[in-house]
mmCIF file of C-alpha atoms and ligand atoms in Angstrom:
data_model
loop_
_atom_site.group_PDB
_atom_site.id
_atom_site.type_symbol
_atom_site.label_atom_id
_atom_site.label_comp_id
_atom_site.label_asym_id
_atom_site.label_seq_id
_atom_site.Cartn_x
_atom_site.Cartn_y
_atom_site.Cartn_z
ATOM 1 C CA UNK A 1 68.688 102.917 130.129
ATOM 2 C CA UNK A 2 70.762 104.988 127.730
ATOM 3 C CA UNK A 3 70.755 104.069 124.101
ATOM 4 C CA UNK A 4 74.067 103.165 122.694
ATOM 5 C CA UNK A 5 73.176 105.947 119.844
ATOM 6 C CA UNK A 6 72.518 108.554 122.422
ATOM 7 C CA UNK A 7 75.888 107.871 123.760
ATOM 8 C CA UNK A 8 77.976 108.243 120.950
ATOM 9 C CA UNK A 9 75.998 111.092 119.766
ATOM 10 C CA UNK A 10 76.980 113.151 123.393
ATOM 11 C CA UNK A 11 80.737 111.931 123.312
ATOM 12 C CA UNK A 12 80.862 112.968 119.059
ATOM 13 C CA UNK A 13 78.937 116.276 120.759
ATOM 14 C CA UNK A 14 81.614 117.273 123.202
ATOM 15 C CA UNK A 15 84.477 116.134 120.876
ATOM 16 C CA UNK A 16 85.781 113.349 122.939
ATOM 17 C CA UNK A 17 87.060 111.091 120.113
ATOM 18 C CA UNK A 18 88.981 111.472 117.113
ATOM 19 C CA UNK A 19 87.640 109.787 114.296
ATOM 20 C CA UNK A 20 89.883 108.622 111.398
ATOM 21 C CA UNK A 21 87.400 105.692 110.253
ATOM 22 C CA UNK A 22 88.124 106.217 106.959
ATOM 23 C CA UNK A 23 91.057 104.399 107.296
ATOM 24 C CA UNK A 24 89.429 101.516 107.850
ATOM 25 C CA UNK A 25 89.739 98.541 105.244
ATOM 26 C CA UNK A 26 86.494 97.336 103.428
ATOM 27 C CA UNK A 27 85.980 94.474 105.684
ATOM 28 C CA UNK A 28 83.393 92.873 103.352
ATOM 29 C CA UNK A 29 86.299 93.132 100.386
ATOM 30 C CA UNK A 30 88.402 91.255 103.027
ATOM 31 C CA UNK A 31 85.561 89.135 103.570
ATOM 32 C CA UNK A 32 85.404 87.779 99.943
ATOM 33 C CA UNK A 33 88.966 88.043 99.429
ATOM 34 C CA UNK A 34 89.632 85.248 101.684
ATOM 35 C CA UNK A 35 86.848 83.262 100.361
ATOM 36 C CA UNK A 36 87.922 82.666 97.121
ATOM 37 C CA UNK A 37 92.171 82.631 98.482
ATOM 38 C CA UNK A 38 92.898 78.782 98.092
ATOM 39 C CA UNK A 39 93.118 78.392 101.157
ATOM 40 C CA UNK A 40 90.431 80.089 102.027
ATOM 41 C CA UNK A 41 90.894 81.940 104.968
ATOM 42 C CA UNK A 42 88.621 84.926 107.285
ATOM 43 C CA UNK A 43 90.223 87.900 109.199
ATOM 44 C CA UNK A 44 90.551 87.196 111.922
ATOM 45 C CA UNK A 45 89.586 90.865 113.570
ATOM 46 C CA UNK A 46 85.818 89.964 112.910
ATOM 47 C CA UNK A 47 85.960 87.624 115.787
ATOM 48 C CA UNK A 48 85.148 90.271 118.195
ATOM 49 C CA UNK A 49 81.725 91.242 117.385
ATOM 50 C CA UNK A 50 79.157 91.576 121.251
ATOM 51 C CA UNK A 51 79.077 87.674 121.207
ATOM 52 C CA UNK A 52 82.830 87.313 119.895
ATOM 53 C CA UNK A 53 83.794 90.068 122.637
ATOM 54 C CA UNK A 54 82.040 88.437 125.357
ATOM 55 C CA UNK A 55 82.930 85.246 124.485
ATOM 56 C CA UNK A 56 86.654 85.836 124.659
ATOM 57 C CA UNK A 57 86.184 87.552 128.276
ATOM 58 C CA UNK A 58 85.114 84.138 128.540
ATOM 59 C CA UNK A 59 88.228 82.532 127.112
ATOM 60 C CA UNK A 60 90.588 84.802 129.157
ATOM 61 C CA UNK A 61 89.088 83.578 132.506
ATOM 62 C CA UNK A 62 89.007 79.511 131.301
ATOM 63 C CA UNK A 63 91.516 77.567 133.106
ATOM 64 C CA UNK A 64 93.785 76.444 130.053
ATOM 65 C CA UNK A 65 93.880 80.007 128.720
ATOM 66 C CA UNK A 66 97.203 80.967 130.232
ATOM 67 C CA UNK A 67 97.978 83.757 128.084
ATOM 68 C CA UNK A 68 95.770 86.904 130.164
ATOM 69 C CA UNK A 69 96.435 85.526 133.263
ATOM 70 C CA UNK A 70 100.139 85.338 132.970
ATOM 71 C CA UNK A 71 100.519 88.883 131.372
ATOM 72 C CA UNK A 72 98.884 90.192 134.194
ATOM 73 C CA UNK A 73 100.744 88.811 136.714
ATOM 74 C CA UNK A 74 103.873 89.448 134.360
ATOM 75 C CA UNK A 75 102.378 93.708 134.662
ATOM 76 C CA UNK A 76 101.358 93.507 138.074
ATOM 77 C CA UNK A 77 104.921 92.417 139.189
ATOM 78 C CA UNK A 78 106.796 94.530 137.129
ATOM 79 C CA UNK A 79 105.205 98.200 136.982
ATOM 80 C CA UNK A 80 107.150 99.237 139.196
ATOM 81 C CA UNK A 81 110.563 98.867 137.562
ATOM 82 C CA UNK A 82 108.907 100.032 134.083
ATOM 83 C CA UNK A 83 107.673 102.952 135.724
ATOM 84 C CA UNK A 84 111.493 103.249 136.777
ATOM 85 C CA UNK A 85 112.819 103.582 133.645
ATOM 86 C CA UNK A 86 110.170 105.547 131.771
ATOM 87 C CA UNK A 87 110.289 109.418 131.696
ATOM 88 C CA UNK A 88 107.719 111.728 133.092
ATOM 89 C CA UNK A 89 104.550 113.264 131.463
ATOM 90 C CA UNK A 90 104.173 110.233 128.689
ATOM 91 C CA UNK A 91 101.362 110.103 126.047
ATOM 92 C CA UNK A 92 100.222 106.775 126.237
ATOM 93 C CA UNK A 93 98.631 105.367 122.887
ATOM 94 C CA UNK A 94 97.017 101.960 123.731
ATOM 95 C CA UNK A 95 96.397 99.752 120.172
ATOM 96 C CA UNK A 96 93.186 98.054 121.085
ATOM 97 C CA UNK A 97 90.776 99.619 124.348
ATOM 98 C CA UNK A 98 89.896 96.386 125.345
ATOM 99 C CA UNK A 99 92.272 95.866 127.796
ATOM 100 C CA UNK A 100 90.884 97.960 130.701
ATOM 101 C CA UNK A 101 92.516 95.771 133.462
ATOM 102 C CA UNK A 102 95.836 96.100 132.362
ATOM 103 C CA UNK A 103 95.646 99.586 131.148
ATOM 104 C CA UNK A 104 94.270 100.485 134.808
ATOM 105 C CA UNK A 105 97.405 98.221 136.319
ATOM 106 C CA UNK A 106 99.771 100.081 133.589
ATOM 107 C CA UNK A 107 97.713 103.868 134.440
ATOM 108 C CA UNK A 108 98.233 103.675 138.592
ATOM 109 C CA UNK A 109 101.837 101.875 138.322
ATOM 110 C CA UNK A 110 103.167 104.168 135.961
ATOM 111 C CA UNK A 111 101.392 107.475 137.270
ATOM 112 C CA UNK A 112 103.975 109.402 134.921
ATOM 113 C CA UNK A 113 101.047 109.148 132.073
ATOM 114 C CA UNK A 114 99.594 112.652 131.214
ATOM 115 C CA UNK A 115 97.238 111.424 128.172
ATOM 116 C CA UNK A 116 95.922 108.160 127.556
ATOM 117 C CA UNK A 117 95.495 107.534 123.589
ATOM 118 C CA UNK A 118 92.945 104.418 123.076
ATOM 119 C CA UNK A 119 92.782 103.202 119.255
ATOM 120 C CA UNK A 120 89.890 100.936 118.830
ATOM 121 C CA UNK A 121 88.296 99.762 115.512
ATOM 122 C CA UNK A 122 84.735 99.249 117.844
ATOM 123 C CA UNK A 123 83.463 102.563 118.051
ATOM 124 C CA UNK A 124 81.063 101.655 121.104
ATOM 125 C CA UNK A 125 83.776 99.680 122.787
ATOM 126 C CA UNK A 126 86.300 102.924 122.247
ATOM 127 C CA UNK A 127 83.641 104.814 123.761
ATOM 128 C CA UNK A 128 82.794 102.689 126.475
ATOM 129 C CA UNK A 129 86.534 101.447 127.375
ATOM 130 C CA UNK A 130 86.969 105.471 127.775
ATOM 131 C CA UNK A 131 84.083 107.147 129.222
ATOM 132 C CA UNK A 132 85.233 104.397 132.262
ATOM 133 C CA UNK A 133 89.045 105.028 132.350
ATOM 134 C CA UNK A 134 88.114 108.677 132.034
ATOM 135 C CA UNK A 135 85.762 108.709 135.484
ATOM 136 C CA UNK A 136 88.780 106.689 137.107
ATOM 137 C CA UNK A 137 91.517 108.809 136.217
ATOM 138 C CA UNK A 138 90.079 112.472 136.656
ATOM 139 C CA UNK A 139 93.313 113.882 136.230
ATOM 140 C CA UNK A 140 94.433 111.713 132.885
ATOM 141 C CA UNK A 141 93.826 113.292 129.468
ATOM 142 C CA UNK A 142 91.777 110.871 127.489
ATOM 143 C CA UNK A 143 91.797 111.365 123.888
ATOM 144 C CA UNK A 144 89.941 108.307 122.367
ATOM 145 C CA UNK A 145 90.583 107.426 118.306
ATOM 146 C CA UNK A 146 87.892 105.751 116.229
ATOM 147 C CA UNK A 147 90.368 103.895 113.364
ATOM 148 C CA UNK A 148 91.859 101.056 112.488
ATOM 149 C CA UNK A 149 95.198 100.173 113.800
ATOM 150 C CA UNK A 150 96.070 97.770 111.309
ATOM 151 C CA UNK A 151 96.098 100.493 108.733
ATOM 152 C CA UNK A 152 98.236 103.512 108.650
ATOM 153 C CA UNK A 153 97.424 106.625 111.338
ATOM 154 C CA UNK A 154 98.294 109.872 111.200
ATOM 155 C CA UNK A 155 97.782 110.736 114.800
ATOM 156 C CA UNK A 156 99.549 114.051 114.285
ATOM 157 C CA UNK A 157 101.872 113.783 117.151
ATOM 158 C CA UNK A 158 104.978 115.501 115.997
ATOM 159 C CA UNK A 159 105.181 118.318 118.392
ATOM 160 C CA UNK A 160 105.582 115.881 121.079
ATOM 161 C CA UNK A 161 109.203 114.373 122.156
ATOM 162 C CA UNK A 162 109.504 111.172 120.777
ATOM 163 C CA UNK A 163 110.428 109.768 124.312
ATOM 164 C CA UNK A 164 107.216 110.876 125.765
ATOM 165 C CA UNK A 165 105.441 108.598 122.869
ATOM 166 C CA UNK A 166 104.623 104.967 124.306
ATOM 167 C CA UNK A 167 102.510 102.705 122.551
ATOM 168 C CA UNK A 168 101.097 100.020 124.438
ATOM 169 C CA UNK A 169 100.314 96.516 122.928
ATOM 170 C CA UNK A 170 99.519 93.609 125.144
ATOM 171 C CA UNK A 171 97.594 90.497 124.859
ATOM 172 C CA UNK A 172 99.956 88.779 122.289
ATOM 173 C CA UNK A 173 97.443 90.389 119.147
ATOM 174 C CA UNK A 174 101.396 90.894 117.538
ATOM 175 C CA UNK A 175 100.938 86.940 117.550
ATOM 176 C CA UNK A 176 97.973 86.987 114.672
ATOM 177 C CA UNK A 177 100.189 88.931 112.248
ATOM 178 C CA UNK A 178 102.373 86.497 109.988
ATOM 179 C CA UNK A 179 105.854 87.273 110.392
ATOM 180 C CA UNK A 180 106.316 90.230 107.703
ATOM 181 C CA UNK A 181 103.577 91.950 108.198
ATOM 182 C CA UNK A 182 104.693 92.288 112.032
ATOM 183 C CA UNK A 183 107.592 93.472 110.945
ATOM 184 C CA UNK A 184 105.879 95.902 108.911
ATOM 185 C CA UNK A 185 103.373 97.038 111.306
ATOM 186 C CA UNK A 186 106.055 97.150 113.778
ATOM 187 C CA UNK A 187 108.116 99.331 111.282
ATOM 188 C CA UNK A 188 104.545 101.766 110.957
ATOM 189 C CA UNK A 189 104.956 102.103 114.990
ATOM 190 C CA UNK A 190 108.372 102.750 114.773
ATOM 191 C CA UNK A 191 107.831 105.926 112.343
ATOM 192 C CA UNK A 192 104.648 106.956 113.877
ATOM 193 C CA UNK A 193 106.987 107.150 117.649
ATOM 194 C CA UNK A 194 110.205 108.153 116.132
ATOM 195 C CA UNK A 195 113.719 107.618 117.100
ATOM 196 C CA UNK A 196 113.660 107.366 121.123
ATOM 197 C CA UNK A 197 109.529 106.615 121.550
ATOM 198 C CA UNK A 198 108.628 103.452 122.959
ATOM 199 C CA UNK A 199 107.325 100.091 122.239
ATOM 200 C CA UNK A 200 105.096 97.882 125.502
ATOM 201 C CA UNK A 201 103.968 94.872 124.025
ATOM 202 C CA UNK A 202 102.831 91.276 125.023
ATOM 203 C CA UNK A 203 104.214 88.299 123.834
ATOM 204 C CA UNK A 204 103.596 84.663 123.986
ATOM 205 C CA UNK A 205 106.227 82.275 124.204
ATOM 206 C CA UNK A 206 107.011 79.130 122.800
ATOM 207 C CA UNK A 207 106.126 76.088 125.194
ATOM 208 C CA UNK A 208 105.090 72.504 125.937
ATOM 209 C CA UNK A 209 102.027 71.612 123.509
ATOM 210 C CA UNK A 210 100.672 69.880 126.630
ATOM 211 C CA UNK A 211 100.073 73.556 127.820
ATOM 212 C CA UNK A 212 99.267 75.190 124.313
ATOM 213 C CA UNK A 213 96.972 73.059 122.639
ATOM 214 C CA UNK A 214 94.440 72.681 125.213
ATOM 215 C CA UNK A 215 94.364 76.551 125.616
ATOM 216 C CA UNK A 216 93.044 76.662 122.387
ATOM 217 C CA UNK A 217 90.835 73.169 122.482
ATOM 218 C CA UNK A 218 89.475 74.152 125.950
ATOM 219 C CA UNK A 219 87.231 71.365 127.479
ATOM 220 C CA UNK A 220 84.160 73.476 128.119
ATOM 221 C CA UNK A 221 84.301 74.460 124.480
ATOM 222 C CA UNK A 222 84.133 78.402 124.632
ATOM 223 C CA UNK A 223 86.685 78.505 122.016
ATOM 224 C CA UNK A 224 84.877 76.433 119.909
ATOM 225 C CA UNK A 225 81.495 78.966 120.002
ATOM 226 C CA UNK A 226 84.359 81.776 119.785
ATOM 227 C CA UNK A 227 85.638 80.452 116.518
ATOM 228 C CA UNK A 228 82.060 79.351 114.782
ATOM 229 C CA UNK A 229 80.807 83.025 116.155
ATOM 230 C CA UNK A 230 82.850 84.323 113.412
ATOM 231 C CA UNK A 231 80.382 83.100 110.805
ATOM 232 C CA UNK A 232 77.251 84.504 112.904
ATOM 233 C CA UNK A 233 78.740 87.821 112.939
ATOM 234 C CA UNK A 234 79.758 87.708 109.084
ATOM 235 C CA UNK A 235 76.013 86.326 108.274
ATOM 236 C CA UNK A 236 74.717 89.158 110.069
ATOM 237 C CA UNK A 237 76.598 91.557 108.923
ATOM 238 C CA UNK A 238 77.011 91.200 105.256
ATOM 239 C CA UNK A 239 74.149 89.273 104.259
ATOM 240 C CA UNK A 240 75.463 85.965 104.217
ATOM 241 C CA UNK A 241 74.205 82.573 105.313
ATOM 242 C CA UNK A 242 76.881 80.210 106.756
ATOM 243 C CA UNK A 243 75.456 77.369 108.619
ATOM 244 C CA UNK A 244 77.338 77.545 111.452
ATOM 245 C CA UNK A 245 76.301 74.459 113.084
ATOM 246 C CA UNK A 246 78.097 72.483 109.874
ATOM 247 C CA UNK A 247 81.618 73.665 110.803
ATOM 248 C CA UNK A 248 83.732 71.910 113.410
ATOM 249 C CA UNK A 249 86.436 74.221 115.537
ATOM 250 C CA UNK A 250 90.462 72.672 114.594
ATOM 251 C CA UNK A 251 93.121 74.376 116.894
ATOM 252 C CA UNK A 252 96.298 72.796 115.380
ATOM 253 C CA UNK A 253 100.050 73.762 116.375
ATOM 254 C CA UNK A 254 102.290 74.147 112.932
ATOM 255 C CA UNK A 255 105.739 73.416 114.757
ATOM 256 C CA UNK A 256 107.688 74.636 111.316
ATOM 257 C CA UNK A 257 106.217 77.904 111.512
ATOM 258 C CA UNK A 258 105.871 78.711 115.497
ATOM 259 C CA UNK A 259 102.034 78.616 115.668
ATOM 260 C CA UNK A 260 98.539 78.024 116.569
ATOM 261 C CA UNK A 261 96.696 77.828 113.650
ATOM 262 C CA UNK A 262 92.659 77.659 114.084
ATOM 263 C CA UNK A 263 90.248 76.516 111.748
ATOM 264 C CA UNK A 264 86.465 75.917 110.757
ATOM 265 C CA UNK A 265 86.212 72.995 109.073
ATOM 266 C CA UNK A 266 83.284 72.095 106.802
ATOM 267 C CA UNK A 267 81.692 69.106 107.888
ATOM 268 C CA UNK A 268 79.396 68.789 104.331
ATOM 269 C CA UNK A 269 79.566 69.820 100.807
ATOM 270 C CA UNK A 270 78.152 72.753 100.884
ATOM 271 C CA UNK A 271 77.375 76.101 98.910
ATOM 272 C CA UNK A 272 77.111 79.590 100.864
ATOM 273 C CA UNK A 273 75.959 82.835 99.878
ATOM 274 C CA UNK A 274 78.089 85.954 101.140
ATOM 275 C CA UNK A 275 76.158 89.878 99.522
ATOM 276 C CA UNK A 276 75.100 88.056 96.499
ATOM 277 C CA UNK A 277 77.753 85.633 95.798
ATOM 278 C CA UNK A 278 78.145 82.131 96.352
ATOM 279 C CA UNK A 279 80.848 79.954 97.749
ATOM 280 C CA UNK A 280 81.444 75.615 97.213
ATOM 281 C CA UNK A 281 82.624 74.264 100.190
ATOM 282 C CA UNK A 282 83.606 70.956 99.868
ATOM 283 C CA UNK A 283 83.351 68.509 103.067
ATOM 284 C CA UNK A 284 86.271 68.506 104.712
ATOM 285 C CA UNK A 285 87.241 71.714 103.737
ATOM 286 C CA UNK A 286 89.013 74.252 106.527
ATOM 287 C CA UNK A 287 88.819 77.481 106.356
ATOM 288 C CA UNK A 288 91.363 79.452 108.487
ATOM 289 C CA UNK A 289 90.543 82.242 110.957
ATOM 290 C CA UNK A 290 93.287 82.813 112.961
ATOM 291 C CA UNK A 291 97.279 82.571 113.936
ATOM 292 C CA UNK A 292 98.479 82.686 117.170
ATOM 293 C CA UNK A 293 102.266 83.221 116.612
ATOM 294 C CA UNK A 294 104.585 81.980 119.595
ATOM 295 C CA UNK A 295 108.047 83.304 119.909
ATOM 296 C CA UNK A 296 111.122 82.879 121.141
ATOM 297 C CA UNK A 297 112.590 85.595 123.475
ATOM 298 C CA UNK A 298 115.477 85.686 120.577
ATOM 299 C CA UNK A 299 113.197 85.189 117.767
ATOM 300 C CA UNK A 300 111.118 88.119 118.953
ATOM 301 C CA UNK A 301 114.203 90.140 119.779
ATOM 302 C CA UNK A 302 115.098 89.727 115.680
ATOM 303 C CA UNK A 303 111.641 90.239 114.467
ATOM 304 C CA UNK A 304 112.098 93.850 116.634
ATOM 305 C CA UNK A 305 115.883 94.374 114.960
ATOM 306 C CA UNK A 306 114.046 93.947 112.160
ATOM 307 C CA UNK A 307 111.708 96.421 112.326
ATOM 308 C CA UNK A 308 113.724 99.107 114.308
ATOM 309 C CA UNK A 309 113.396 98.606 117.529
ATOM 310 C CA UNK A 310 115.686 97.724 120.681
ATOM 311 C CA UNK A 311 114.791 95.555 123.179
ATOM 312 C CA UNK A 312 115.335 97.569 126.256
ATOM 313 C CA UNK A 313 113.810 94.603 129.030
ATOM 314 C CA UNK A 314 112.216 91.373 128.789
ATOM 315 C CA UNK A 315 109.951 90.299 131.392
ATOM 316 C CA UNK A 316 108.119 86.991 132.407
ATOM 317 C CA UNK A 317 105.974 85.245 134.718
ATOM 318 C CA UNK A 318 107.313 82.713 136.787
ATOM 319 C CA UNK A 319 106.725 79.963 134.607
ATOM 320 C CA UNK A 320 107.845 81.554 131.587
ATOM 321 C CA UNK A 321 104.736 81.017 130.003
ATOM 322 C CA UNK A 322 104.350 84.821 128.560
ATOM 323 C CA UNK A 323 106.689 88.273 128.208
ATOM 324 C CA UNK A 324 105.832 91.639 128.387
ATOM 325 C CA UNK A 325 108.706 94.022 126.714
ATOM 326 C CA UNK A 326 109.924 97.302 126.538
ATOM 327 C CA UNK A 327 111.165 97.777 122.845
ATOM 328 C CA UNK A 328 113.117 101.606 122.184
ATOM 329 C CA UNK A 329 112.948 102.476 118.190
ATOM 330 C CA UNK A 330 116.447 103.294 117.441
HETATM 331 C C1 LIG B 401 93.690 87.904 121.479
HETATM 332 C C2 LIG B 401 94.792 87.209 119.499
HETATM 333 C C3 LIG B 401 95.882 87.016 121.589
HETATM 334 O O1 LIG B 401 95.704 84.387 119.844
HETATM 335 O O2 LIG B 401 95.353 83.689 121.865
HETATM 336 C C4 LIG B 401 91.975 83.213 121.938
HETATM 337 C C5 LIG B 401 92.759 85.202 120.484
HETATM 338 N N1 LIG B 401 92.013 82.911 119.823
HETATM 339 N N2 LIG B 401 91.588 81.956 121.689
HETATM 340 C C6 LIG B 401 95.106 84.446 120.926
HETATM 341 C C7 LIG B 401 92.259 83.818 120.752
HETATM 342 C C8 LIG B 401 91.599 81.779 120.401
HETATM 343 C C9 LIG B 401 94.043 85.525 121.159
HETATM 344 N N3 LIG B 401 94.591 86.890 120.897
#
């Protein structure tokens, strides 16, 4: 067995990743901030610790959790004609690694990709996520970057033609932004591509709340452990002491704004402790930790005016549940 130091310490070695950490907000400042925001609220990122990570693998293969399963028949079906319209020798830049199945659908359709570009705010999962694309793709340039992709990057790609520049975005994560700060962070991927580079993102549509609320309520309850795991990891990793058990999961649908809002509400009065300070929670009292925006295809094709981009082609499953589109920054 290889320790997970070990590895990191022989990829760092042979200067297989890039790392621009430092961009990286203080997620206990975030932490706190939301605490004491009325109301309170916890980002939403530090779901994904081993247990959040595993347990949303877990999510994505439930039978009410449409959203994976339709993008990748929407990517499966469609390579092809993306691959079509894309030019030769692209740099791919992935936001997220933890996508491997549809990066390895998007990698063999498109075979026009000359460097693969992972951004991952999980050093061991940017690591992993590589070191196994790498070993599949011989050929394929893997340049992995330790960083936050919430937060500005300076990837240093100017020498490159912005219409070799494709950043890939899938799984709906647009969806947890509210609607400015997509715009915004749209706007950032815009700049960082330039006039010409691309734009591959997932994005869930709006639909029946006979199919949406249950993929969030799921019967077996692996969204429920997925949303109380985010108090676990924030115990664990900044000294705090939420009882877990004492918070119920809420998956609501705000039809005014377009989404799936979840929440962990307190089921007692109760008092918690986060690095030294301490937090009333009053029964009955939610805390929010996530949105799950749902769009329109026009309402996404303004939100992408908005921030620069063209929407070049929109395509869905056969239900329409999901899109995958190709966005061109102007
Ligand atoms: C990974 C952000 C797209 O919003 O559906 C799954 C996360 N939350 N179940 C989503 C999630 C609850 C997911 N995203």
């Amino acid at each position: 067995m290889q320790l997970p130091e070990t590895k990191t310490h022989r990829v760092r070695e042979n200067g297989l990743y890039l790392d621009i950490g430092s961009n990286h907000h203080d997620p206990l400042e975030e932490v706190l901030d939301g605490m004491r925001h009325n109301p309170r609220y916890l980002p939403s990122k530090l779901f994904y610790d081993q247990t959040g990570s595993a347990l949303f693998d877990e999510i994505t293969s439930l039978d009410e959790y449409y959203l994976s399963r339709a993008e990748h028949d929407v990517l499966r079906d469609n390579v092809a004609e993306l691959a079509s319209v894309l030019p030769g020798n692209l740099v791919l830049i992935e936001y997220g690694s933890g996508s491997s199945v549809k990066t390895e659908i998007l990698l063999k359709g498109l075979r026009s990709v000359q460097t693969y570009v992972p951004i991952d705010i999980s050093r061991e999962h940017l690591i992993d996520a590589s070191e196994e694309i790498s070993s599949r793709f011989p050929e394929l340039i893997v340049l992995p970057v330790y960083a936050d992709y919430s937060a500005h990057i300076d990837l240093g790609l100017h020498d490159i033609d912005s219409n070799q520049l494709a950043v890939f975005f899938p799984g709906s994560t647009i969806g947890n932004f509210e609607k400015e700060d997509a715009i915004r962070f749209m706007a950032r991927i815009r700049s960082m591509v330039g006039g010409g580079g691309y734009l591959m993102i997932g994005v869930d549509l709006k639909k029946d709340l006979d199919i949406l609320l249950p993929a969030y309520n799921d019967a077996r309850g692996v969204t429920e452990a997925f949303n109380r795991n985010i108090l676990v990891h924030i115990n664990h990793r900044f000294s705090a002491n939420f009882d877990a058990a004492s918070f119920s999961h809420r998956a609501i649908y705000d039809e005014s704004e377009g989404r799936i809002e979840m929440y962990l509400e307190s089921t007692k009065d109760q008092v918690v402790a986060i690095n030294g300070q301490s937090f009333e929670i009053e029964q009955g009292e939610r805390i929010r930790t996530e949105y799950s925006h749902k769009y329109s295809i026009p309402e996404f094709k303004d939100l992408a005016d908005r921030a620069g981009f063209d929407v070049s082609r929109v395509w869905t499953d056969a239900e329409e549940l999901f899109s995958f589109q190709l966005l061109i920054a102007r």
